Amino acid sequence: MKQQLEAILANAKKELSAAANARDLDAARVKFLGKKGELTALLKGMRDLSPEERPAIGQLVNDVRAAVEQALEEQREKLSARALEARLKAETLDVTMPGTGAAMGHQHPLELVLDEIKEIFIGLGFSVADGPEVELDYYNFEALNIPKDHPARDTQDTFYISDNVVLRTQTSGMQVRTMEKKKPPIRIIAPGRVYRSDASDATHSPLFHQIEGLVVDQGIAMSDLKGILELFAKRLYGDDTVVRFRPHHFPFTEPSAEMDIQCYRCHGEGCRLCKGEGWIEILGCGMVHPHVLEMCGIDPEKYSGYAFGVGLERTVMGRFKIDDIRLFYENDIRFLEQF
Ligand code: DAH
């Protein structure tokens, strides 16, 4: 029996190491270790052994089984290492091949110019504030000197969410929100989306962007406003830019004005771009109304301030000679790729 066992072990080792793939290996496993395999068959013969012989042979059977199992495991590892090597050889990667370039996106023209505007004002000591687009009537109108029955409400075709909640029609509410939170000196710009119930055409969109500005401190005068806004225009449109201030009316500023720049195409002669005017309107501005300061808890006897509001789309359209506001929102790659 001992010889039989040794013969089985020798055979098993030979067949296992000859197995060239997983299927051969499994066949060999069944042949030697399976329920109907050679070792099992031999175990059945143990019955005929004398009780003295049994322990020694039993031990030997176990040793042979362990040796076969080890040989099986070794061959399995060998095969899988061989398979891996073959796969790596087949999958060669040439790192010197030229790559396929990833297409670069473009910054949206609105974002591009807004970044420039922020940069200009940050350089002048302003910080950037952010506020909600769904706004209380109080901040959008009431606290800006525009009570419920004020005619200025009609000119700002408002989207009402409820009696007291609107989609903000202007970023001017950020003046109030800022003054409620911070005490002077205040020096902020607040860019953001605004909404008006306008039909869209080449110059109107129900969604557009404004940049609000607010400065409050002791001794702030109209000359400060003019100085800063002229500087802003020159930084944005070039040093030779000519500006003018025209008297205007806004409920939350007194006095109020609009700032124009001389048409950069015709230099004041009058052309199609400036509709024959020679000037292009850029922003609304004025000295913060004392009543607005008061409503925000700032003493108008002690402090004064100025504010301004710039339309971003109009600024960008002038800058890049874009003649239709809708191009900004249509995401046409052919348009966007130009910036
Ligand atoms: N909020 C005004 C508008 O939407 C623009 C404006 C005018 C803002 C004068 C101001 C300002 O801060 O002082 O038409």
Coordinates of C-alpha atoms and ligand atoms in Angstrom, one line a residue:
M1 CA 0.0 0.0 0.0
K2 CA 2.9 2.3 0.8
Q3 CA 4.3 1.7 -2.6
Q4 CA 0.9 2.4 -4.2
L5 CA 0.8 5.7 -2.3
E6 CA 4.2 6.7 -3.5
A7 CA 3.3 5.8 -7.1
I8 CA 0.1 8.0 -6.8
L9 CA 2.2 10.9 -5.5
A10 CA 4.8 10.6 -8.2
N11 CA 2.1 10.4 -10.9
A12 CA 0.1 13.3 -9.5
K13 CA 3.2 15.5 -9.4
K14 CA 4.0 14.7 -13.0
E15 CA 0.5 15.3 -14.3
L16 CA -0.1 18.4 -12.3
S17 CA 3.2 20.0 -13.5
A18 CA 2.3 19.0 -17.1
A19 CA -1.1 20.8 -16.9
A20 CA -0.9 23.7 -19.3
N21 CA -4.2 25.4 -18.4
A22 CA -6.9 25.6 -15.8
R23 CA -9.0 22.9 -17.4
D24 CA -6.1 20.3 -17.4
L25 CA -5.3 21.3 -13.8
D26 CA -8.8 20.7 -12.7
A27 CA -9.0 17.4 -14.4
A28 CA -5.9 16.3 -12.6
R29 CA -7.3 17.5 -9.3
V30 CA -10.4 15.4 -9.8
K31 CA -8.4 12.4 -10.8
F32 CA -6.2 12.4 -7.7
L33 CA -8.2 14.2 -5.0
G34 CA -11.8 13.9 -6.2
K35 CA -14.6 11.7 -4.5
K36 CA -13.9 9.0 -7.1
G37 CA -10.2 9.8 -7.3
E38 CA -7.3 7.5 -6.8
L39 CA -6.5 8.5 -3.2
T40 CA -10.2 8.0 -2.1
A41 CA -10.2 4.6 -3.7
L42 CA -7.1 3.7 -1.9
L43 CA -8.5 4.9 1.4
K44 CA -11.3 2.4 1.0
G45 CA -8.7 -0.3 1.1
M46 CA -7.7 0.7 4.6
R47 CA -10.5 -1.6 5.9
D48 CA -8.4 -4.6 5.0
L49 CA -5.4 -3.5 7.0
S50 CA -4.6 -4.8 10.5
P51 CA -5.3 -2.3 13.4
E52 CA -1.5 -2.0 14.0
E53 CA -0.8 -1.0 10.4
R54 CA -3.7 1.5 10.1
P55 CA -2.2 4.6 12.0
A56 CA 1.0 4.6 10.0
I57 CA -0.7 4.2 6.7
G58 CA -3.4 6.7 7.6
Q59 CA -0.6 9.2 8.4
L60 CA 1.0 8.4 5.1
V61 CA -2.3 8.9 3.2
N62 CA -2.7 12.3 4.8
D63 CA 0.9 13.3 3.9
V64 CA 0.4 12.3 0.3
R65 CA -2.9 14.2 0.1
A66 CA -1.2 17.3 1.5
A67 CA 1.7 16.9 -0.9
V68 CA -0.7 16.6 -3.9
E69 CA -2.6 19.6 -2.7
Q70 CA 0.6 21.6 -2.5
A71 CA 1.7 20.6 -5.9
L72 CA -1.8 21.6 -7.2
E73 CA -1.5 25.0 -5.6
E74 CA 2.1 25.6 -6.9
Q75 CA 1.0 24.7 -10.4
R76 CA -2.0 27.0 -10.1
E77 CA 0.2 29.9 -9.2
K78 CA 2.6 29.1 -12.0
L79 CA -0.2 29.1 -14.5
S80 CA -1.7 32.4 -13.4
A81 CA 1.8 34.0 -13.4
R82 CA 2.3 32.7 -16.9
A83 CA -1.2 34.1 -18.0
L84 CA -0.4 37.5 -16.5
E85 CA 2.9 37.6 -18.3
A86 CA 1.2 36.7 -21.6
R87 CA -1.4 39.4 -21.1
L88 CA 1.2 42.1 -20.3
K89 CA 3.1 41.1 -23.4
A90 CA 0.0 41.5 -25.5
E91 CA -1.0 44.8 -24.0
T92 CA 2.2 46.8 -24.7
L93 CA 1.8 50.5 -24.2
D94 CA 3.9 52.9 -26.2
V95 CA 4.3 56.0 -23.9
T96 CA 6.1 57.9 -26.7
M97 CA 3.0 57.9 -28.9
P98 CA 1.5 61.4 -29.4
G99 CA -1.6 62.0 -27.2
T100 CA -5.1 63.0 -28.2
G101 CA -5.4 66.6 -26.9
A102 CA -8.4 67.5 -24.6
A103 CA -10.5 70.3 -26.0
M104 CA -10.2 73.4 -23.9
G105 CA -13.3 75.2 -22.9
H106 CA -13.7 79.0 -23.1
Q107 CA -14.7 81.5 -20.4
H108 CA -18.1 82.9 -21.1
P109 CA -17.8 86.5 -22.3
L110 CA -20.0 87.7 -19.4
E111 CA -17.8 86.0 -16.9
L112 CA -14.7 87.3 -18.6
V113 CA -15.7 91.0 -18.4
L114 CA -17.2 90.5 -14.9
D115 CA -13.8 89.2 -13.7
E116 CA -12.2 92.3 -15.2
I117 CA -14.7 94.6 -13.5
K118 CA -14.2 92.9 -10.2
E119 CA -10.4 93.2 -10.6
I120 CA -10.7 96.9 -11.2
F121 CA -12.9 97.6 -8.1
I122 CA -10.9 95.2 -5.9
G123 CA -7.8 97.2 -6.9
L124 CA -9.7 100.4 -5.7
G125 CA -10.3 98.9 -2.3
F126 CA -13.8 97.5 -2.8
S127 CA -14.9 94.0 -1.7
V128 CA -17.4 91.7 -3.4
A129 CA -20.8 91.0 -1.8
D130 CA -23.3 88.4 -2.8
G131 CA -27.1 88.2 -2.1
P132 CA -30.3 86.3 -2.9
E133 CA -32.0 86.4 -6.3
V134 CA -35.4 85.6 -4.7
E135 CA -35.7 88.8 -2.7
L136 CA -38.1 90.3 -0.3
D137 CA -40.2 93.2 -1.7
Y138 CA -38.7 95.2 1.2
Y139 CA -35.1 95.0 -0.1
N140 CA -35.9 95.3 -3.8
F141 CA -38.3 98.3 -3.4
E142 CA -39.6 99.4 0.0
A143 CA -36.2 100.2 1.6
L144 CA -35.0 101.8 -1.6
N145 CA -37.7 104.5 -1.4
I146 CA -40.0 102.7 -3.7
P147 CA -43.3 102.2 -1.7
K148 CA -46.1 100.0 -3.0
D149 CA -47.9 102.7 -5.1
H150 CA -44.7 104.2 -6.5
P151 CA -44.7 104.5 -10.4
A152 CA -41.1 103.2 -10.6
R153 CA -42.5 99.8 -9.9
D154 CA -44.4 99.8 -13.2
T155 CA -41.2 100.4 -15.2
Q156 CA -39.5 97.4 -13.7
D157 CA -41.9 94.6 -14.9
T158 CA -41.5 92.5 -11.8
F159 CA -41.9 88.8 -11.4
Y160 CA -43.8 88.4 -8.2
I161 CA -43.5 85.1 -6.2
S162 CA -46.0 86.3 -3.7
D163 CA -47.2 89.7 -2.4
N164 CA -43.9 90.2 -0.5
V165 CA -41.4 88.1 -2.5
V166 CA -40.1 88.9 -5.9
L167 CA -37.3 87.9 -8.3
R168 CA -35.0 90.8 -7.8
T169 CA -35.4 93.4 -10.6
Q170 CA -32.1 95.1 -9.6
T171 CA -29.1 94.5 -7.5
S172 CA -29.8 97.7 -5.6
G173 CA -31.3 95.7 -2.7
M174 CA -27.8 94.7 -1.9
Q175 CA -27.2 98.3 -0.8
V176 CA -29.7 97.9 2.0
R177 CA -28.6 94.4 2.9
T178 CA -25.0 95.6 3.2
M179 CA -25.8 98.7 5.2
E180 CA -27.9 96.6 7.6
K181 CA -25.0 94.3 8.3
K182 CA -22.0 96.6 8.2
K183 CA -21.2 100.0 9.6
P184 CA -19.3 102.6 7.6
P185 CA -16.8 102.7 6.1
I186 CA -18.5 100.6 3.4
R187 CA -17.0 100.0 -0.1
I188 CA -18.6 97.0 -2.0
I189 CA -19.6 95.9 -5.4
A190 CA -22.4 93.3 -5.7
P191 CA -22.7 91.5 -9.0
G192 CA -25.5 89.2 -9.8
R193 CA -28.5 88.1 -11.9
V194 CA -31.7 90.2 -12.1
Y195 CA -35.0 89.4 -13.6
R196 CA -37.7 91.4 -15.5
S197 CA -40.8 90.2 -17.2
D198 CA -39.6 91.5 -20.6
A199 CA -40.2 89.8 -23.9
S200 CA -36.8 88.9 -25.2
D201 CA -35.4 90.6 -28.3
A202 CA -32.0 91.8 -29.5
T203 CA -31.7 94.2 -26.5
H204 CA -34.0 92.7 -23.9
S205 CA -33.8 89.5 -21.8
P206 CA -36.0 88.4 -18.8
L207 CA -32.7 87.5 -17.1
F208 CA -29.6 89.7 -17.2
H209 CA -26.8 90.9 -14.8
Q210 CA -26.0 94.0 -12.9
I211 CA -23.1 95.1 -10.8
E212 CA -24.1 97.3 -7.9
G213 CA -21.7 99.5 -6.2
L214 CA -21.9 101.3 -2.8
V215 CA -19.6 103.5 -0.8
V216 CA -20.6 105.0 2.5
D217 CA -18.3 107.0 4.8
Q218 CA -17.9 110.4 6.4
G219 CA -17.5 113.2 3.9
I220 CA -18.2 111.3 0.7
A221 CA -19.2 113.7 -2.1
M222 CA -20.4 113.6 -5.7
S223 CA -16.8 114.3 -6.8
D224 CA -15.7 111.0 -5.3
L225 CA -18.4 109.2 -7.3
K226 CA -17.3 111.0 -10.5
G227 CA -13.6 110.3 -9.9
I228 CA -14.1 106.6 -9.2
L229 CA -16.5 106.0 -12.1
E230 CA -14.4 107.9 -14.6
L231 CA -11.4 105.8 -13.5
F232 CA -13.5 102.6 -13.9
A233 CA -14.5 103.6 -17.5
K234 CA -10.9 104.3 -18.4
R235 CA -9.6 101.0 -17.0
L236 CA -12.4 99.1 -18.8
Y237 CA -12.5 100.9 -22.1
G238 CA -9.1 102.4 -22.4
D239 CA -7.3 105.6 -21.1
D240 CA -8.6 107.8 -23.9
T241 CA -12.2 107.2 -22.9
V242 CA -14.3 110.3 -22.5
V243 CA -17.2 110.2 -20.0
R244 CA -20.1 112.6 -19.2
F245 CA -22.6 112.6 -16.4
R246 CA -26.3 113.5 -17.2
P247 CA -28.8 114.4 -14.5
H248 CA -31.4 111.6 -14.1
H249 CA -33.8 110.3 -11.4
F250 CA -33.7 107.3 -9.2
P251 CA -35.8 107.1 -6.1
F252 CA -32.9 105.8 -3.9
T253 CA -30.3 108.5 -4.9
E254 CA -30.4 112.2 -4.7
P255 CA -29.0 113.7 -6.8
S256 CA -29.0 111.0 -9.5
A257 CA -27.2 110.7 -12.8
E258 CA -26.4 108.5 -15.7
M259 CA -22.9 108.1 -17.0
D260 CA -22.2 107.9 -20.7
I261 CA -19.0 107.2 -22.5
Q262 CA -18.2 108.9 -25.8
C263 CA -18.9 106.4 -28.6
Y264 CA -15.7 104.4 -29.2
R265 CA -16.6 103.9 -32.8
C266 CA -17.4 107.4 -34.0
H267 CA -15.8 109.4 -31.2
G268 CA -18.9 111.5 -30.7
E269 CA -19.7 112.1 -34.4
G270 CA -22.9 109.9 -34.2
C271 CA -23.1 106.5 -35.8
R272 CA -25.2 103.4 -36.0
L273 CA -23.7 102.0 -32.8
C274 CA -24.6 105.0 -30.6
K275 CA -27.8 105.6 -32.7
G276 CA -26.5 109.0 -33.8
E277 CA -26.1 110.2 -30.2
G278 CA -22.3 110.2 -30.1
W279 CA -22.6 108.8 -26.5
I280 CA -23.4 105.4 -25.0
E281 CA -25.1 105.1 -21.6
I282 CA -23.1 102.9 -19.3
L283 CA -24.5 103.1 -15.8
G284 CA -26.9 104.8 -13.3
C285 CA -25.5 106.4 -10.2
G286 CA -26.1 109.0 -7.5
M287 CA -25.7 110.0 -3.9
V288 CA -27.4 107.6 -1.5
H289 CA -30.8 109.2 -0.5
P290 CA -30.7 110.3 3.2
H291 CA -33.9 108.5 3.8
V292 CA -32.4 105.2 2.6
L293 CA -29.4 105.6 4.9
E294 CA -31.8 106.3 7.8
M295 CA -33.9 103.2 7.0
C296 CA -30.7 101.2 7.3
G297 CA -29.8 102.7 10.6
I298 CA -27.1 105.0 9.3
D299 CA -27.1 108.6 10.5
P300 CA -27.4 110.8 7.3
E301 CA -26.1 113.8 9.4
K302 CA -22.9 112.0 10.0
Y303 CA -22.4 109.8 6.9
S304 CA -23.0 110.1 3.2
G305 CA -22.4 107.8 0.3
Y306 CA -22.7 107.1 -3.4
A307 CA -24.1 104.1 -5.3
F308 CA -24.0 102.9 -8.9
G309 CA -25.5 100.2 -11.0
V310 CA -23.9 98.8 -14.2
G311 CA -25.6 96.6 -16.7
L312 CA -23.2 93.8 -17.5
E313 CA -24.7 92.6 -20.8
R314 CA -24.7 96.1 -22.2
T315 CA -21.1 96.6 -21.2
V316 CA -20.0 93.4 -22.8
M317 CA -21.9 94.0 -25.9
G318 CA -20.2 97.4 -26.3
R319 CA -16.9 95.9 -25.6
F320 CA -17.0 93.1 -28.1
K321 CA -19.4 94.7 -30.6
I322 CA -22.1 92.0 -30.0
D323 CA -25.4 93.1 -31.4
D324 CA -27.9 90.6 -29.9
I325 CA -28.2 90.0 -26.2
R326 CA -29.7 86.5 -26.8
L327 CA -26.3 85.2 -28.0
F328 CA -25.2 85.2 -24.3
Y329 CA -27.7 82.6 -23.3
E330 CA -28.0 80.3 -26.3
N331 CA -24.7 78.4 -25.7
D332 CA -23.8 78.3 -29.3
I333 CA -20.3 77.0 -29.4
R334 CA -19.5 79.1 -32.6
F335 CA -20.3 82.2 -30.6
L336 CA -18.6 81.2 -27.3
E337 CA -15.4 80.0 -29.0
Q338 CA -14.6 83.6 -30.1
F339 CA -13.7 84.7 -26.6
Ligands
DAH1 N1 -31.0 99.9 -10.0 C1 -31.0 100.8 -11.2 C2 -31.7 100.1 -12.3 O1 -31.8 98.9 -12.3 C3 -29.6 101.1 -11.5 C4 -29.0 102.1 -10.5 C5 -29.1 103.4 -10.6 C6 -28.3 101.6 -9.4 C7 -28.6 104.3 -9.7 C8 -27.7 102.5 -8.5 C9 -27.9 103.8 -8.7 O2 -27.1 102.1 -7.5 O3 -27.4 104.7 -7.8 O4 -32.1 100.7 -13.2

